[in-house]
PDB file of C-alpha atoms in Angstrom:
ATOM      1  CA  MET A 288       0.000   0.000   0.000  1.00 51.00           C
ATOM      2  CA  THR A 289       1.256   3.489  -0.870  1.00 64.00           C
ATOM      3  CA  ALA A 290       0.813   6.658   1.165  1.00 63.00           C
ATOM      4  CA  ALA A 291      -2.437   7.385  -0.686  1.00 72.00           C
ATOM      5  CA  PRO A 292      -5.498   7.602   1.603  1.00 80.00           C
ATOM      6  CA  HIS A 293      -7.086   4.344   0.455  1.00 83.00           C
ATOM      7  CA  ALA A 294      -9.615   3.992   3.281  1.00 86.00           C
ATOM      8  CA  ALA A 295     -10.716   7.616   3.027  1.00 87.00           C
ATOM      9  CA  TYR A 296     -11.101   7.312  -0.741  1.00 84.00           C
ATOM     10  CA  LEU A 297     -13.226   4.177  -0.511  1.00 89.00           C
ATOM     11  CA  ALA A 298     -15.429   5.785   2.125  1.00 89.00           C
ATOM     12  CA  ALA A 299     -15.824   8.902  -0.047  1.00 87.00           C
ATOM     13  CA  LEU A 300     -16.647   6.716  -3.058  1.00 89.00           C
ATOM     14  CA  ASP A 301     -19.378   4.964  -1.070  1.00 92.00           C
ATOM     15  CA  ARG A 302     -20.916   8.260   0.030  1.00 90.00           C
ATOM     16  CA  ALA A 303     -20.654   9.731  -3.474  1.00 89.00           C
ATOM     17  CA  ALA A 304     -22.367   6.695  -5.004  1.00 90.00           C
ATOM     18  CA  GLY A 305     -25.235   7.159  -2.572  1.00 90.00           C
ATOM     19  CA  ARG A 306     -25.707  10.722  -3.814  1.00 87.00           C
ATOM     20  CA  SER A 307     -25.195  10.044  -7.511  1.00 87.00           C
ATOM     21  CA  ALA A 308     -28.878   9.532  -8.423  1.00 85.00           C
ATOM     22  CA  ALA A 309     -29.224  13.283  -8.869  1.00 81.00           C
ATOM     23  CA  LEU A 310     -26.756  13.092 -11.738  1.00 80.00           C
ATOM     24  CA  LEU A 311     -29.343  11.204 -13.809  1.00 75.00           C
ATOM     25  CA  VAL A 312     -31.392  14.367 -14.261  1.00 70.00           C
ATOM     26  CA  ASP A 313     -28.366  16.413 -15.276  1.00 69.00           C
ATOM     27  CA  SER A 314     -28.587  18.144 -18.648  1.00 63.00           C
ATOM     28  CA  GLY A 315     -25.401  16.475 -19.833  1.00 64.00           C
ATOM     29  CA  VAL A 316     -23.868  19.820 -20.807  1.00 69.00           C
ATOM     30  CA  ALA A 317     -20.369  20.400 -19.413  1.00 72.00           C
ATOM     31  CA  SER A 318     -20.418  22.880 -16.561  1.00 86.00           C
ATOM     32  CA  ALA A 319     -17.722  24.673 -14.603  1.00 91.00           C
ATOM     33  CA  GLY A 320     -17.979  21.897 -12.019  1.00 90.00           C
ATOM     34  CA  LEU A 321     -20.488  20.636  -9.494  1.00 91.00           C
ATOM     35  CA  PRO A 322     -21.701  23.558  -7.372  1.00 92.00           C
ATOM     36  CA  ARG A 323     -20.808  21.876  -4.066  1.00 92.00           C
ATOM     37  CA  LEU A 324     -17.259  21.133  -5.213  1.00 93.00           C
ATOM     38  CA  ARG A 325     -16.722  24.704  -6.401  1.00 95.00           C
ATOM     39  CA  GLU A 326     -18.072  25.995  -3.087  1.00 95.00           C
ATOM     40  CA  LEU A 327     -15.693  23.804  -1.098  1.00 94.00           C
ATOM     41  CA  LEU A 328     -12.687  24.840  -3.177  1.00 93.00           C
ATOM     42  CA  ALA A 329     -13.596  28.511  -2.850  1.00 96.00           C
ATOM     43  CA  GLU A 330     -13.987  28.117   0.918  1.00 94.00           C
ATOM     44  CA  ARG A 331     -10.515  26.586   1.237  1.00 91.00           C
ATOM     45  CA  TYR A 332      -8.927  29.420  -0.742  1.00 93.00           C
ATOM     46  CA  THR A 333     -10.761  31.950   1.398  1.00 96.00           C
ATOM     47  CA  ARG A 334      -9.678  30.300   4.666  1.00 93.00           C
ATOM     48  CA  ALA A 335      -6.110  30.330   3.378  1.00 92.00           C
ATOM     49  CA  GLY A 336      -6.289  34.102   2.930  1.00 94.00           C
ATOM     50  CA  LEU A 337      -7.249  34.408  -0.751  1.00 93.00           C
ATOM     51  CA  ALA A 338     -10.883  35.497  -0.899  1.00 96.00           C
ATOM     52  CA  THR A 339     -12.555  33.403  -3.584  1.00 96.00           C
ATOM     53  CA  ARG A 340     -16.102  32.967  -4.856  1.00 96.00           C
ATOM     54  CA  PRO A 341     -17.379  29.727  -6.448  1.00 96.00           C
ATOM     55  CA  GLU A 342     -17.730  31.456  -9.810  1.00 96.00           C
ATOM     56  CA  GLN A 343     -13.945  31.928  -9.798  1.00 96.00           C
ATOM     57  CA  ILE A 344     -13.393  28.152  -9.875  1.00 95.00           C
ATOM     58  CA  LEU A 345     -13.335  25.994 -13.000  1.00 94.00           C
ATOM     59  CA  VAL A 346     -12.984  22.268 -12.323  1.00 93.00           C
ATOM     60  CA  THR A 347     -10.913  20.267 -14.812  1.00 91.00           C
ATOM     61  CA  SER A 348      -9.912  16.633 -15.147  1.00 87.00           C
ATOM     62  CA  GLY A 349      -6.406  17.340 -13.853  1.00 85.00           C
ATOM     63  CA  ALA A 350      -3.371  19.589 -13.972  1.00 83.00           C
ATOM     64  CA  GLN A 351      -2.541  18.909 -17.597  1.00 86.00           C
ATOM     65  CA  SER A 352      -6.131  19.576 -18.634  1.00 88.00           C
ATOM     66  CA  ALA A 353      -6.129  22.873 -16.757  1.00 88.00           C
ATOM     67  CA  LEU A 354      -2.860  23.932 -18.369  1.00 86.00           C
ATOM     68  CA  THR A 355      -4.071  22.864 -21.824  1.00 89.00           C
ATOM     69  CA  LEU A 356      -7.185  24.987 -21.452  1.00 89.00           C
ATOM     70  CA  LEU A 357      -5.273  28.003 -20.166  1.00 86.00           C
ATOM     71  CA  THR A 358      -2.594  27.905 -22.849  1.00 85.00           C
ATOM     72  CA  ASP A 359      -5.163  27.443 -25.604  1.00 83.00           C
ATOM     73  CA  GLN A 360      -7.106  30.425 -24.330  1.00 81.00           C
ATOM     74  CA  LEU A 361      -4.358  32.783 -23.225  1.00 75.00           C
ATOM     75  CA  HIS A 362      -1.104  31.779 -24.932  1.00 68.00           C
ATOM     76  CA  THR A 363      -1.938  32.747 -28.499  1.00 63.00           C
ATOM     77  CA  ASP A 364       1.576  33.710 -29.625  1.00 73.00           C
ATOM     78  CA  ARG A 365       3.301  30.388 -30.335  1.00 73.00           C
ATOM     79  CA  GLY A 366       6.734  31.993 -30.236  1.00 74.00           C
ATOM     80  CA  ALA A 367       6.256  33.757 -26.926  1.00 78.00           C
ATOM     81  CA  PRO A 368       8.570  32.863 -24.018  1.00 83.00           C
ATOM     82  CA  VAL A 369       7.207  30.955 -21.029  1.00 80.00           C
ATOM     83  CA  LEU A 370       9.007  30.871 -17.679  1.00 80.00           C
ATOM     84  CA  ILE A 371       9.030  27.358 -16.219  1.00 79.00           C
ATOM     85  CA  GLU A 372      10.623  25.596 -13.278  1.00 77.00           C
ATOM     86  CA  SER A 373      13.443  23.153 -13.939  1.00 77.00           C
ATOM     87  CA  PRO A 374      12.905  20.347 -13.247  1.00 81.00           C
ATOM     88  CA  THR A 375       9.184  20.519 -13.827  1.00 81.00           C
ATOM     89  CA  TYR A 376       6.108  18.390 -14.506  1.00 82.00           C
ATOM     90  CA  PRO A 377       6.528  16.506 -17.829  1.00 84.00           C
ATOM     91  CA  GLY A 378       2.858  17.043 -18.666  1.00 84.00           C
ATOM     92  CA  ALA A 379       3.391  20.802 -18.552  1.00 83.00           C
ATOM     93  CA  LEU A 380       6.385  20.507 -20.866  1.00 87.00           C
ATOM     94  CA  SER A 381       4.309  18.450 -23.303  1.00 86.00           C
ATOM     95  CA  VAL A 382       1.529  21.045 -23.413  1.00 86.00           C
ATOM     96  CA  LEU A 383       3.911  23.981 -23.866  1.00 85.00           C
ATOM     97  CA  ARG A 384       5.977  22.216 -26.518  1.00 86.00           C
ATOM     98  CA  HIS A 385       2.777  21.510 -28.420  1.00 84.00           C
ATOM     99  CA  ARG A 386       2.096  25.248 -28.369  1.00 82.00           C
ATOM    100  CA  ARG A 387       5.672  25.780 -29.601  1.00 83.00           C
ATOM    101  CA  ALA A 388       6.378  28.085 -26.704  1.00 82.00           C
ATOM    102  CA  ARG A 389       9.951  29.229 -26.053  1.00 83.00           C
ATOM    103  CA  LEU A 390      10.759  27.670 -22.692  1.00 83.00           C
ATOM    104  CA  LEU A 391      12.900  29.639 -20.243  1.00 80.00           C
ATOM    105  CA  PRO A 392      13.898  27.393 -17.305  1.00 79.00           C
ATOM    106  CA  VAL A 393      14.645  28.624 -13.789  1.00 73.00           C
ATOM    107  CA  GLN A 394      15.617  26.571 -10.647  1.00 62.00           C
ATOM    108  CA  ILE A 395      13.025  23.884  -8.855  1.00 73.00           C
ATOM    109  CA  LEU A 396      10.415  26.251  -7.000  1.00 43.00           C
ATOM    110  CA  TRP A 397       7.736  23.705  -6.137  1.00 43.00           C
ATOM    111  CA  SER A 398       7.424  20.081  -5.139  1.00 42.00           C
ATOM    112  CA  GLY A 399       4.762  18.934  -7.531  1.00 41.00           C
ATOM    113  CA  LEU A 400       1.739  20.038  -9.490  1.00 35.00           C
ATOM    114  CA  ARG A 401      -1.328  18.007  -8.661  1.00 40.00           C
ATOM    115  CA  VAL A 402      -4.410  20.163  -9.111  1.00 39.00           C
ATOM    116  CA  GLY A 403      -7.755  19.652 -10.761  1.00 80.00           C
ATOM    117  CA  TRP A 404      -9.126  23.145 -11.060  1.00 88.00           C
ATOM    118  CA  ILE A 405      -8.376  26.689 -12.139  1.00 91.00           C
ATOM    119  CA  ARG A 406      -8.767  29.614  -9.770  1.00 91.00           C
ATOM    120  CA  ALA A 407      -9.104  32.862 -11.707  1.00 92.00           C
ATOM    121  CA  THR A 408     -11.344  35.887 -11.995  1.00 94.00           C
ATOM    122  CA  ALA A 409     -14.968  35.189 -12.781  1.00 95.00           C
ATOM    123  CA  GLU A 410     -14.444  36.865 -16.173  1.00 94.00           C
ATOM    124  CA  VAL A 411     -11.594  34.495 -17.072  1.00 92.00           C
ATOM    125  CA  VAL A 412     -13.626  31.485 -15.955  1.00 93.00           C
ATOM    126  CA  ARG A 413     -16.515  32.589 -18.185  1.00 93.00           C
ATOM    127  CA  ALA A 414     -14.115  32.985 -21.118  1.00 92.00           C
ATOM    128  CA  LEU A 415     -12.610  29.546 -20.513  1.00 92.00           C
ATOM    129  CA  ARG A 416     -16.071  27.980 -20.418  1.00 91.00           C
ATOM    130  CA  ARG A 417     -16.702  29.306 -23.939  1.00 90.00           C
ATOM    131  CA  ASN A 418     -13.668  27.391 -25.185  1.00 90.00           C
ATOM    132  CA  PRO A 419     -14.779  24.200 -27.029  1.00 87.00           C
ATOM    133  CA  LEU A 420     -11.996  22.307 -25.257  1.00 87.00           C
ATOM    134  CA  GLN A 421     -13.582  22.861 -21.862  1.00 89.00           C
ATOM    135  CA  ALA A 422     -16.189  20.133 -22.305  1.00 86.00           C
ATOM    136  CA  GLN A 423     -13.500  17.602 -23.229  1.00 85.00           C
ATOM    137  CA  LEU A 424     -11.324  18.552 -20.265  1.00 87.00           C
ATOM    138  CA  SER A 425     -14.024  18.318 -17.597  1.00 87.00           C
ATOM    139  CA  PRO A 426     -13.973  15.432 -15.107  1.00 85.00           C
ATOM    140  CA  LEU A 427     -16.782  12.924 -14.771  1.00 86.00           C
ATOM    141  CA  PRO A 428     -19.544  14.014 -12.354  1.00 87.00           C
ATOM    142  CA  LEU A 429     -18.997  10.995 -10.092  1.00 88.00           C
ATOM    143  CA  GLU A 430     -15.324  11.899  -9.732  1.00 88.00           C
ATOM    144  CA  GLN A 431     -16.385  15.396  -8.721  1.00 89.00           C
ATOM    145  CA  LEU A 432     -18.752  13.959  -6.123  1.00 91.00           C
ATOM    146  CA  ILE A 433     -15.875  11.916  -4.676  1.00 90.00           C
ATOM    147  CA  ALA A 434     -13.638  14.992  -4.626  1.00 89.00           C
ATOM    148  CA  ALA A 435     -16.349  16.965  -2.826  1.00 90.00           C
ATOM    149  CA  GLU A 436     -16.638  14.213  -0.217  1.00 89.00           C
ATOM    150  CA  LEU A 437     -12.867  14.225   0.341  1.00 88.00           C
ATOM    151  CA  LEU A 438     -12.791  18.023   0.596  1.00 87.00           C
ATOM    152  CA  GLY A 439     -15.536  18.029   3.197  1.00 84.00           C
ATOM    153  CA  GLU A 440     -15.293  17.114   6.854  1.00 76.00           C
ATOM    154  CA  GLY A 441     -12.274  15.028   7.743  1.00 82.00           C
ATOM    155  CA  LEU A 442      -9.897  16.411   5.112  1.00 85.00           C
ATOM    156  CA  ASP A 443      -7.518  17.865   7.693  1.00 87.00           C
ATOM    157  CA  GLU A 444      -7.178  14.457   9.342  1.00 88.00           C
ATOM    158  CA  ILE A 445      -6.530  12.839   5.965  1.00 87.00           C
ATOM    159  CA  LEU A 446      -3.811  15.378   5.211  1.00 87.00           C
ATOM    160  CA  VAL A 447      -2.142  14.887   8.587  1.00 90.00           C
ATOM    161  CA  ASP A 448      -2.075  11.128   8.062  1.00 88.00           C
ATOM    162  CA  ARG A 449      -0.759  11.459   4.514  1.00 88.00           C
ATOM    163  CA  ARG A 450       1.989  13.882   5.517  1.00 91.00           C
ATOM    164  CA  THR A 451       3.018  11.610   8.370  1.00 92.00           C
ATOM    165  CA  ARG A 452       3.276   8.598   6.055  1.00 91.00           C
ATOM    166  CA  LEU A 453       5.134  10.520   3.366  1.00 92.00           C
ATOM    167  CA  ARG A 454       7.555  12.019   5.888  1.00 94.00           C
ATOM    168  CA  ALA A 455       8.382   8.569   7.274  1.00 94.00           C
ATOM    169  CA  GLN A 456       8.890   7.156   3.781  1.00 95.00           C
ATOM    170  CA  ARG A 457      11.017  10.142   2.756  1.00 95.00           C
ATOM    171  CA  ASP A 458      13.266   9.689   5.782  1.00 96.00           C
ATOM    172  CA  HIS A 459      13.508   5.960   5.145  1.00 96.00           C
ATOM    173  CA  LEU A 460      14.581   6.548   1.547  1.00 96.00           C
ATOM    174  CA  ALA A 461      17.175   9.101   2.637  1.00 96.00           C
ATOM    175  CA  SER A 462      18.597   6.674   5.176  1.00 95.00           C
ATOM    176  CA  LEU A 463      18.959   4.004   2.487  1.00 95.00           C
ATOM    177  CA  LEU A 464      20.953   6.439   0.338  1.00 93.00           C
ATOM    178  CA  ALA A 465      23.089   7.818   3.162  1.00 91.00           C
ATOM    179  CA  ASP A 466      26.338   6.030   2.220  1.00 87.00           C
ATOM    180  CA  SER A 467      25.649   5.535  -1.491  1.00 86.00           C
ATOM    181  CA  GLY A 468      28.071   8.168  -2.725  1.00 84.00           C
ATOM    182  CA  TRP A 469      25.242   9.914  -4.542  1.00 90.00           C
ATOM    183  CA  THR A 470      24.432  13.468  -3.512  1.00 92.00           C
ATOM    184  CA  TYR A 471      20.923  14.644  -2.690  1.00 93.00           C
ATOM    185  CA  THR A 472      18.960  17.077  -0.573  1.00 92.00           C
ATOM    186  CA  VAL A 473      16.184  15.802   1.643  1.00 93.00           C
ATOM    187  CA  PRO A 474      13.104  17.766   0.461  1.00 90.00           C
ATOM    188  CA  GLU A 475      10.898  19.579   2.940  1.00 89.00           C
ATOM    189  CA  GLY A 476       7.795  18.539   1.015  1.00 85.00           C
ATOM    190  CA  GLY A 477       6.598  16.988  -2.193  1.00 85.00           C
ATOM    191  CA  LEU A 478       6.538  13.372  -3.250  1.00 89.00           C
ATOM    192  CA  SER A 479      10.047  12.641  -4.515  1.00 92.00           C
ATOM    193  CA  LEU A 480      13.758  12.955  -3.822  1.00 93.00           C
ATOM    194  CA  TRP A 481      16.344  13.793  -6.478  1.00 93.00           C
ATOM    195  CA  ILE A 482      19.788  12.203  -6.514  1.00 93.00           C
ATOM    196  CA  ARG A 483      22.835  13.236  -8.495  1.00 92.00           C
ATOM    197  CA  LEU A 484      24.958  10.446  -9.887  1.00 89.00           C
ATOM    198  CA  ASP A 485      28.604  11.248  -9.204  1.00 80.00           C
ATOM    199  CA  ASP A 486      29.954   8.360 -11.287  1.00 72.00           C
ATOM    200  CA  PRO A 487      30.217   8.306 -15.108  1.00 77.00           C
ATOM    201  CA  THR A 488      26.845   6.564 -15.421  1.00 79.00           C
ATOM    202  CA  THR A 489      24.089   8.774 -16.811  1.00 89.00           C
ATOM    203  CA  ALA A 490      20.556   8.627 -15.484  1.00 90.00           C
ATOM    204  CA  ALA A 491      19.338   7.220 -18.807  1.00 91.00           C
ATOM    205  CA  GLU A 492      21.881   4.394 -18.612  1.00 91.00           C
ATOM    206  CA  LEU A 493      20.889   3.613 -15.048  1.00 91.00           C
ATOM    207  CA  GLU A 494      17.229   3.658 -16.067  1.00 93.00           C
ATOM    208  CA  ARG A 495      17.853   1.026 -18.745  1.00 93.00           C
ATOM    209  CA  ARG A 496      19.879  -1.183 -16.418  1.00 92.00           C
ATOM    210  CA  ALA A 497      17.282  -0.876 -13.667  1.00 93.00           C
ATOM    211  CA  ALA A 498      14.492  -1.780 -16.095  1.00 94.00           C
ATOM    212  CA  ALA A 499      16.302  -5.014 -16.875  1.00 94.00           C
ATOM    213  CA  GLN A 500      16.042  -5.809 -13.159  1.00 93.00           C
ATOM    214  CA  GLY A 501      12.316  -5.018 -13.080  1.00 93.00           C
ATOM    215  CA  LEU A 502      12.638  -1.540 -11.559  1.00 94.00           C
ATOM    216  CA  VAL A 503      11.181   1.534 -13.247  1.00 93.00           C
ATOM    217  CA  VAL A 504      12.896   4.833 -12.453  1.00 92.00           C
ATOM    218  CA  THR A 505      12.666   8.229 -14.135  1.00 91.00           C
ATOM    219  CA  PRO A 506      15.775  10.032 -15.453  1.00 92.00           C
ATOM    220  CA  GLY A 507      16.152  13.768 -15.022  1.00 91.00           C
ATOM    221  CA  PRO A 508      16.027  14.846 -18.707  1.00 91.00           C
ATOM    222  CA  LEU A 509      12.339  13.912 -18.846  1.00 90.00           C
ATOM    223  CA  PHE A 510      11.703  16.855 -16.502  1.00 88.00           C
ATOM    224  CA  ALA A 511      14.029  19.300 -18.307  1.00 87.00           C
ATOM    225  CA  SER A 512      12.902  21.871 -20.856  1.00 83.00           C
ATOM    226  CA  ASP A 513      15.757  21.054 -23.254  1.00 83.00           C
ATOM    227  CA  ARG A 514      15.707  17.263 -22.696  1.00 82.00           C
ATOM    228  CA  THR A 515      19.482  17.280 -22.064  1.00 81.00           C
ATOM    229  CA  THR A 516      20.138  18.912 -18.702  1.00 83.00           C
ATOM    230  CA  LEU A 517      19.763  16.883 -15.532  1.00 88.00           C
ATOM    231  CA  SER A 518      21.379  13.960 -17.370  1.00 91.00           C
ATOM    232  CA  ARG A 519      23.035  12.817 -14.139  1.00 91.00           C
ATOM    233  CA  HIS A 520      19.951  13.265 -11.983  1.00 92.00           C
ATOM    234  CA  LEU A 521      17.413  10.620 -11.051  1.00 92.00           C
ATOM    235  CA  ARG A 522      13.972  11.185  -9.555  1.00 93.00           C
ATOM    236  CA  LEU A 523      12.998   8.745  -6.798  1.00 94.00           C
ATOM    237  CA  PRO A 524       9.391   9.021  -5.528  1.00 93.00           C
ATOM    238  CA  PHE A 525       8.881   8.059  -1.892  1.00 94.00           C
ATOM    239  CA  THR A 526       5.173   7.327  -2.260  1.00 91.00           C
ATOM    240  CA  ALA A 527       5.721   3.571  -2.009  1.00 91.00           C
ATOM    241  CA  THR A 528       5.938   1.562   1.207  1.00 91.00           C
ATOM    242  CA  GLN A 529       9.210   1.319   3.102  1.00 93.00           C
ATOM    243  CA  GLU A 530       9.560  -2.302   2.014  1.00 94.00           C
ATOM    244  CA  THR A 531       9.222  -1.347  -1.654  1.00 94.00           C
ATOM    245  CA  LEU A 532      11.667   1.526  -1.256  1.00 95.00           C
ATOM    246  CA  THR A 533      14.181  -0.834   0.344  1.00 96.00           C
ATOM    247  CA  ARG A 534      13.951  -3.251  -2.580  1.00 95.00           C
ATOM    248  CA  ALA A 535      14.234  -0.427  -5.112  1.00 94.00           C
ATOM    249  CA  VAL A 536      17.349   1.090  -3.554  1.00 95.00           C
ATOM    250  CA  ASP A 537      18.884  -2.363  -3.192  1.00 94.00           C
ATOM    251  CA  ILE A 538      18.571  -2.817  -6.964  1.00 94.00           C
ATOM    252  CA  LEU A 539      20.019   0.612  -7.666  1.00 92.00           C
ATOM    253  CA  ARG A 540      22.938   0.042  -5.319  1.00 90.00           C
ATOM    254  CA  ARG A 541      23.784  -3.226  -7.075  1.00 89.00           C
ATOM    255  CA  LEU A 542      23.938  -1.331 -10.369  1.00 87.00           C
ATOM    256  CA  GLU A 543      26.562   1.126  -9.111  1.00 74.00           C
ATOM    257  CA  PRO A 544      29.966   0.882 -10.837  1.00 63.00           C
ATOM    258  CA  ARG A 545      32.464  -1.067  -8.752  1.00 56.00           C
TER     259      ARG A 545
END
């Protein structure tokens, strides 16, 4: 089992299924999101200090969908520069490359992009809803019901439990790498740890050798805007159990040059 809140998700799914009958009378036309979900998201922004109304929220089927919609609507000049983090989310790079944007990388400023909505002015949300892509990039109503259940009462407890699990798994992974000879910084948040290979082996070479041993790892260039930098960096998620992390690092350590 990973650090994902399995029990909370299953409970939310059960509650959402019990409330899904109302979806049968829905018009079938893509909306900006279920009203209750937009209300809950707006409330969380407001409690965090950013006053937000439900009409400022547009629910999408994920981060890449949100970015696709925004770039299609707002990034009309295909040669215009776009400032991005490096490393960054590969899905974002895919969307921006498709728009033929000129990517200008700066150092890693965030730990991960995992959102399913856009928070903007009400005017921007209305403009995005007029985009034909919006209907294709909207999540299924049942998924929105589940999200609303998870964002309701009990979310703070879920987050505390998830952070506790992730912190323990992060520390376990760091301890396994302590005498590896690879350099890394223990992250304060996020879902992964980056290591720098100090030997002649590139991350792509290590990826291929690890795959032959049944281990899938992700080399740094996948997260780079130019596909070449970070060639000696490897991304190791710590979302798996401690037992899985131990097996993974054991494989990687056996692949080190002797």
